[in-house]
CSV table of C-alpha atoms in Angstrom, one decimal:
chain,number,residue,atom,x,y,z
A,1,UNK,CA,103.0,124.5,115.0
A,2,UNK,CA,104.2,122.8,118.2
A,3,UNK,CA,107.7,121.1,118.6
A,4,UNK,CA,109.2,119.6,121.7
A,5,UNK,CA,112.7,118.1,121.8
A,6,UNK,CA,115.0,116.5,124.4
A,7,UNK,CA,118.6,115.4,124.5
A,8,UNK,CA,120.1,113.4,127.3
A,9,UNK,CA,123.7,112.0,127.6
A,10,UNK,CA,125.7,110.0,130.1
A,11,UNK,CA,129.5,109.8,130.3
A,12,UNK,CA,130.3,107.0,132.7
A,13,UNK,CA,134.1,107.5,132.5
A,14,UNK,CA,136.7,109.9,130.9
A,15,UNK,CA,137.8,107.7,128.0
A,16,UNK,CA,135.4,109.3,125.5
A,17,UNK,CA,132.7,106.6,125.7
A,18,UNK,CA,129.1,107.8,126.1
A,19,UNK,CA,125.4,106.9,125.9
A,20,UNK,CA,122.8,109.4,124.5
A,21,UNK,CA,119.1,109.6,123.9
A,22,UNK,CA,117.3,112.1,121.7
A,23,UNK,CA,113.5,112.5,121.4
A,24,UNK,CA,111.4,114.9,119.3
A,25,UNK,CA,107.7,115.4,119.1
A,26,UNK,CA,106.0,117.8,116.6
A,27,UNK,CA,102.6,118.8,115.3
A,28,UNK,CA,102.5,120.9,112.1
A,29,UNK,CA,99.3,122.2,110.6
A,30,UNK,CA,99.2,124.0,107.3
A,31,UNK,CA,96.4,125.5,105.2
A,32,UNK,CA,96.9,127.1,101.9
A,33,UNK,CA,94.8,128.4,99.0
A,34,UNK,CA,96.1,128.8,95.4
A,35,UNK,CA,93.3,130.4,93.5
A,36,UNK,CA,90.6,127.7,93.5
A,37,UNK,CA,93.0,125.1,94.8
A,38,UNK,CA,92.7,124.3,98.5
A,39,UNK,CA,95.3,122.4,100.5
A,40,UNK,CA,95.1,121.3,104.1
A,41,UNK,CA,97.8,119.3,105.8
A,42,UNK,CA,98.5,118.0,109.3
A,43,UNK,CA,101.7,116.2,110.4
A,44,UNK,CA,102.0,114.5,113.8
A,45,UNK,CA,105.5,113.0,114.5
A,46,UNK,CA,107.4,111.2,117.2
A,47,UNK,CA,111.1,110.4,117.1
A,48,UNK,CA,113.4,108.4,119.4
A,49,UNK,CA,117.1,107.9,118.9
A,50,UNK,CA,119.5,105.9,121.2
A,51,UNK,CA,123.3,106.2,120.6
A,52,UNK,CA,126.2,104.3,122.2
A,53,UNK,CA,129.8,105.5,121.6
A,54,UNK,CA,132.9,103.5,122.4
A,55,UNK,CA,136.5,104.7,122.1
A,56,UNK,CA,139.0,102.1,120.8
A,57,UNK,CA,142.5,103.6,120.9
A,58,UNK,CA,142.3,106.4,118.3
A,59,UNK,CA,139.1,105.1,116.7
A,60,UNK,CA,135.5,105.5,117.6
A,61,UNK,CA,132.6,103.0,117.3
A,62,UNK,CA,129.0,104.2,117.4
A,63,UNK,CA,125.8,102.1,117.3
A,64,UNK,CA,122.2,102.4,118.2
A,65,UNK,CA,118.6,102.3,117.2
A,66,UNK,CA,115.9,104.8,116.3
A,67,UNK,CA,112.2,104.9,115.7
A,68,UNK,CA,110.3,107.4,113.7
A,69,UNK,CA,106.5,107.6,113.5
A,70,UNK,CA,104.7,110.1,111.2
A,71,UNK,CA,101.0,110.5,110.6
A,72,UNK,CA,99.9,112.7,107.7
A,73,UNK,CA,96.4,113.9,107.1
A,74,UNK,CA,96.2,115.8,103.8
A,75,UNK,CA,93.5,117.0,101.5
A,76,UNK,CA,93.8,118.7,98.1
A,77,UNK,CA,90.5,120.1,96.7
A,78,UNK,CA,88.2,117.1,97.1
A,79,UNK,CA,90.8,114.4,97.3
A,80,UNK,CA,92.1,112.9,100.6
A,81,UNK,CA,95.7,111.7,100.9
A,82,UNK,CA,96.3,110.2,104.4
A,83,UNK,CA,99.2,107.9,105.3
A,84,UNK,CA,101.2,106.6,108.3
A,85,UNK,CA,104.9,106.1,108.1
A,86,UNK,CA,106.5,103.9,110.8
A,87,UNK,CA,110.3,103.4,110.5
A,88,UNK,CA,112.4,101.3,112.9
A,89,UNK,CA,116.2,101.3,112.3
A,90,UNK,CA,119.5,100.0,113.5
A,91,UNK,CA,122.8,101.7,112.7
A,92,UNK,CA,126.5,101.6,113.3
A,93,UNK,CA,129.4,103.8,112.4
A,94,UNK,CA,133.1,103.3,112.7
A,95,UNK,CA,135.7,106.1,112.6
A,96,UNK,CA,139.3,105.1,111.9
A,97,UNK,CA,141.8,107.9,112.5
A,98,UNK,CA,145.4,107.2,111.5
A,99,UNK,CA,146.5,110.7,112.4
A,100,UNK,CA,145.4,114.2,111.7
A,101,UNK,CA,145.9,113.6,108.0
A,102,UNK,CA,143.9,110.5,107.3
A,103,UNK,CA,140.4,109.7,108.5
A,104,UNK,CA,137.9,107.0,107.3
A,105,UNK,CA,134.3,106.9,108.5
A,106,UNK,CA,132.3,103.8,107.5
A,107,UNK,CA,128.6,103.3,108.4
A,108,UNK,CA,125.7,101.0,107.8
A,109,UNK,CA,122.0,101.1,108.8
A,110,UNK,CA,119.0,99.0,108.1
A,111,UNK,CA,115.5,100.4,108.3
A,112,UNK,CA,112.1,98.7,108.3
A,113,UNK,CA,109.3,100.8,106.8
A,114,UNK,CA,105.7,99.7,107.4
A,115,UNK,CA,104.8,99.7,103.7
A,116,UNK,CA,108.0,99.4,101.7
A,117,UNK,CA,109.7,96.8,104.0
A,118,UNK,CA,113.5,96.7,104.5
A,119,UNK,CA,116.0,99.4,103.4
A,120,UNK,CA,119.8,99.0,103.7
A,121,UNK,CA,122.0,102.0,103.6
A,122,UNK,CA,125.8,101.7,103.6
A,123,UNK,CA,128.1,104.8,103.4
A,124,UNK,CA,131.8,105.6,103.4
A,125,UNK,CA,133.6,108.9,103.9
A,126,UNK,CA,137.4,109.3,103.5
A,127,UNK,CA,139.5,112.4,104.0
A,128,UNK,CA,143.2,112.6,103.3
A,129,UNK,CA,145.5,115.6,103.8
A,130,UNK,CA,148.8,114.9,102.0
A,131,UNK,CA,150.0,118.4,103.0
A,132,UNK,CA,148.7,121.1,105.3
A,133,UNK,CA,147.4,123.0,102.2
A,134,UNK,CA,145.7,120.2,100.4
A,135,UNK,CA,142.6,118.1,101.3
A,136,UNK,CA,141.2,115.2,99.3
A,137,UNK,CA,137.7,113.8,100.2
A,138,UNK,CA,135.7,110.9,98.9
A,139,UNK,CA,132.2,109.9,99.8
A,140,UNK,CA,129.7,107.2,98.7
A,141,UNK,CA,126.5,105.9,100.1
A,142,UNK,CA,122.8,105.0,99.7
A,143,UNK,CA,119.7,106.5,101.3
A,144,UNK,CA,116.0,106.5,101.1
A,145,UNK,CA,113.2,108.9,101.9
A,146,UNK,CA,109.4,109.4,101.8
A,147,UNK,CA,108.3,112.2,99.5
A,148,UNK,CA,105.7,114.7,100.6
A,149,UNK,CA,104.6,115.7,97.1
A,150,UNK,CA,102.2,118.6,97.9
A,151,UNK,CA,104.4,120.5,100.3
A,152,UNK,CA,107.6,119.9,98.3
A,153,UNK,CA,106.0,121.1,95.0
A,154,UNK,CA,103.8,123.9,96.3
A,155,UNK,CA,105.0,126.2,93.5
A,156,UNK,CA,103.2,124.0,90.9
A,157,UNK,CA,99.9,124.3,92.8
A,158,UNK,CA,99.5,128.0,91.9
A,159,UNK,CA,98.2,127.2,88.4
A,160,UNK,CA,95.2,125.8,86.6
A,161,UNK,CA,96.7,122.3,86.2
A,162,UNK,CA,94.7,119.3,87.2
A,163,UNK,CA,96.8,117.5,89.9
A,164,UNK,CA,96.8,113.7,89.4
A,165,UNK,CA,98.5,111.2,91.7
A,166,UNK,CA,98.3,108.3,89.3
A,167,UNK,CA,99.4,105.5,91.6
A,168,UNK,CA,100.7,104.6,95.1
A,169,UNK,CA,104.0,106.5,95.5
A,170,UNK,CA,106.9,104.4,96.7
A,171,UNK,CA,110.0,105.4,98.8
A,172,UNK,CA,112.7,107.2,96.9
A,173,UNK,CA,116.1,105.4,96.9
A,174,UNK,CA,119.3,106.6,95.5
A,175,UNK,CA,123.1,106.0,95.4
A,176,UNK,CA,125.4,108.9,95.7
A,177,UNK,CA,129.2,109.2,95.3
A,178,UNK,CA,131.6,112.0,94.8
A,179,UNK,CA,135.0,113.6,95.1
A,180,UNK,CA,136.2,116.9,96.5
A,181,UNK,CA,139.6,118.6,96.1
A,182,UNK,CA,140.5,121.7,98.2
A,183,UNK,CA,143.8,123.6,97.9
A,184,UNK,CA,144.8,126.7,99.9
A,185,UNK,CA,147.6,128.9,98.6
A,186,UNK,CA,149.3,132.2,99.1
A,187,UNK,CA,150.0,134.6,96.2
A,188,UNK,CA,151.7,137.9,96.7
A,189,UNK,CA,151.2,137.6,100.4
A,190,UNK,CA,147.4,137.0,100.2
A,191,UNK,CA,145.3,133.9,100.8
A,192,UNK,CA,143.5,132.1,98.0
A,193,UNK,CA,141.6,128.8,97.7
A,194,UNK,CA,140.8,126.4,94.8
A,195,UNK,CA,137.9,124.0,95.3
A,196,UNK,CA,136.6,121.3,92.9
A,197,UNK,CA,133.7,118.9,93.3
A,198,UNK,CA,132.3,116.1,91.2
A,199,UNK,CA,129.3,114.0,92.3
A,200,UNK,CA,126.9,111.5,90.8
A,201,UNK,CA,123.4,110.5,92.0
A,202,UNK,CA,121.7,107.4,90.6
A,203,UNK,CA,118.1,106.8,91.5
A,204,UNK,CA,116.7,103.3,92.0
A,205,UNK,CA,113.3,104.8,92.5
A,206,UNK,CA,112.2,108.4,92.3
A,207,UNK,CA,108.9,110.2,92.6
A,208,UNK,CA,108.5,111.9,89.2
A,209,UNK,CA,107.0,115.4,89.1
A,210,UNK,CA,105.7,115.7,85.6
A,211,UNK,CA,104.6,119.2,84.6
A,212,UNK,CA,105.1,118.6,80.9
A,213,UNK,CA,101.6,117.2,80.2
A,214,UNK,CA,99.2,119.8,78.9
A,215,UNK,CA,96.8,121.0,81.6
A,216,UNK,CA,98.0,118.4,84.2
A,217,UNK,CA,100.5,117.9,87.0
A,218,UNK,CA,101.3,114.2,87.4
A,219,UNK,CA,103.0,112.4,90.3
A,220,UNK,CA,104.2,108.8,89.6
A,221,UNK,CA,107.0,106.4,90.3
A,222,UNK,CA,110.1,106.2,88.2
A,223,UNK,CA,109.9,103.7,85.3
A,224,UNK,CA,113.2,104.3,83.5
A,225,UNK,CA,116.7,105.4,84.5
A,226,UNK,CA,117.3,108.7,86.4
A,227,UNK,CA,120.7,110.2,87.4
A,228,UNK,CA,122.4,113.5,88.0
A,229,UNK,CA,126.0,114.5,87.4
A,230,UNK,CA,127.2,117.7,89.1
A,231,UNK,CA,130.7,119.2,88.7
A,232,UNK,CA,131.9,122.6,90.0
A,233,UNK,CA,135.2,124.4,90.3
A,234,UNK,CA,135.7,127.7,92.1
A,235,UNK,CA,138.5,130.1,92.9
A,236,UNK,CA,138.6,132.5,95.8
A,237,UNK,CA,141.2,135.1,96.4
A,238,UNK,CA,141.7,138.2,98.6
A,239,UNK,CA,142.6,141.0,96.2
A,240,UNK,CA,143.2,143.5,98.9
A,241,UNK,CA,142.1,144.1,102.5
A,242,UNK,CA,138.5,143.4,103.1
A,243,UNK,CA,137.9,142.7,99.4
A,244,UNK,CA,137.5,139.0,98.3
A,245,UNK,CA,136.8,137.7,94.9
A,246,UNK,CA,135.2,134.4,93.9
A,247,UNK,CA,134.9,132.8,90.5
A,248,UNK,CA,132.9,129.6,89.9
A,249,UNK,CA,131.9,127.3,87.0
A,250,UNK,CA,129.3,124.6,87.4
A,251,UNK,CA,128.0,121.9,85.1
A,252,UNK,CA,124.8,119.9,85.7
A,253,UNK,CA,123.9,116.9,83.6
A,254,UNK,CA,120.5,115.6,84.8
């Protein structure tokens, strides 16, 4: 494994404006054997990111472009799975800060992938502190990714299943939105915290990992609906010095 990364920045004046450039180059080689199953994978990547930041009163505007190139050379048993991912993107992000108690971050990016064409990814984050002890957060956005099915599902390879990639796998795309509530309190002179989260993820496309077929492990694209609801509430409290307690309850509906 070899990785090289650089980060360079310029601040032409003292008003908070800046210009930055990030680069990364990596070469990862992995070989694994699961009984009679043999896997060999090589990833070669190059990444470039240019960011410009401008201060506008109490607000901040960021924009820039990035380029990501990945070449994968993979083999599993006697099957070859090679691909090249080239992604060019433009992005912008605006941070609106009313005061220390209300912040809005809105962003948008567009990416062109060499096989799946254009992807548009908006996002929004809001934080509001009505009091010093209470914080309310809301987030929503869309994203896409390219699945690496063998590396991400290596636990399934240690079996006698026949691995079948039944079709060309497309990019995964999903919308996500959620809400967070955090409240800090003092009881009997000791600090406690209540935290609650509720999130929903809705997939427009997903790479399905199907291990329910007898004797087979199938990878294919989503053909029906797919979503996930996650809700959690937890309570933390300091019972006495150097002794903290945490209780949590979580629900997943997937």
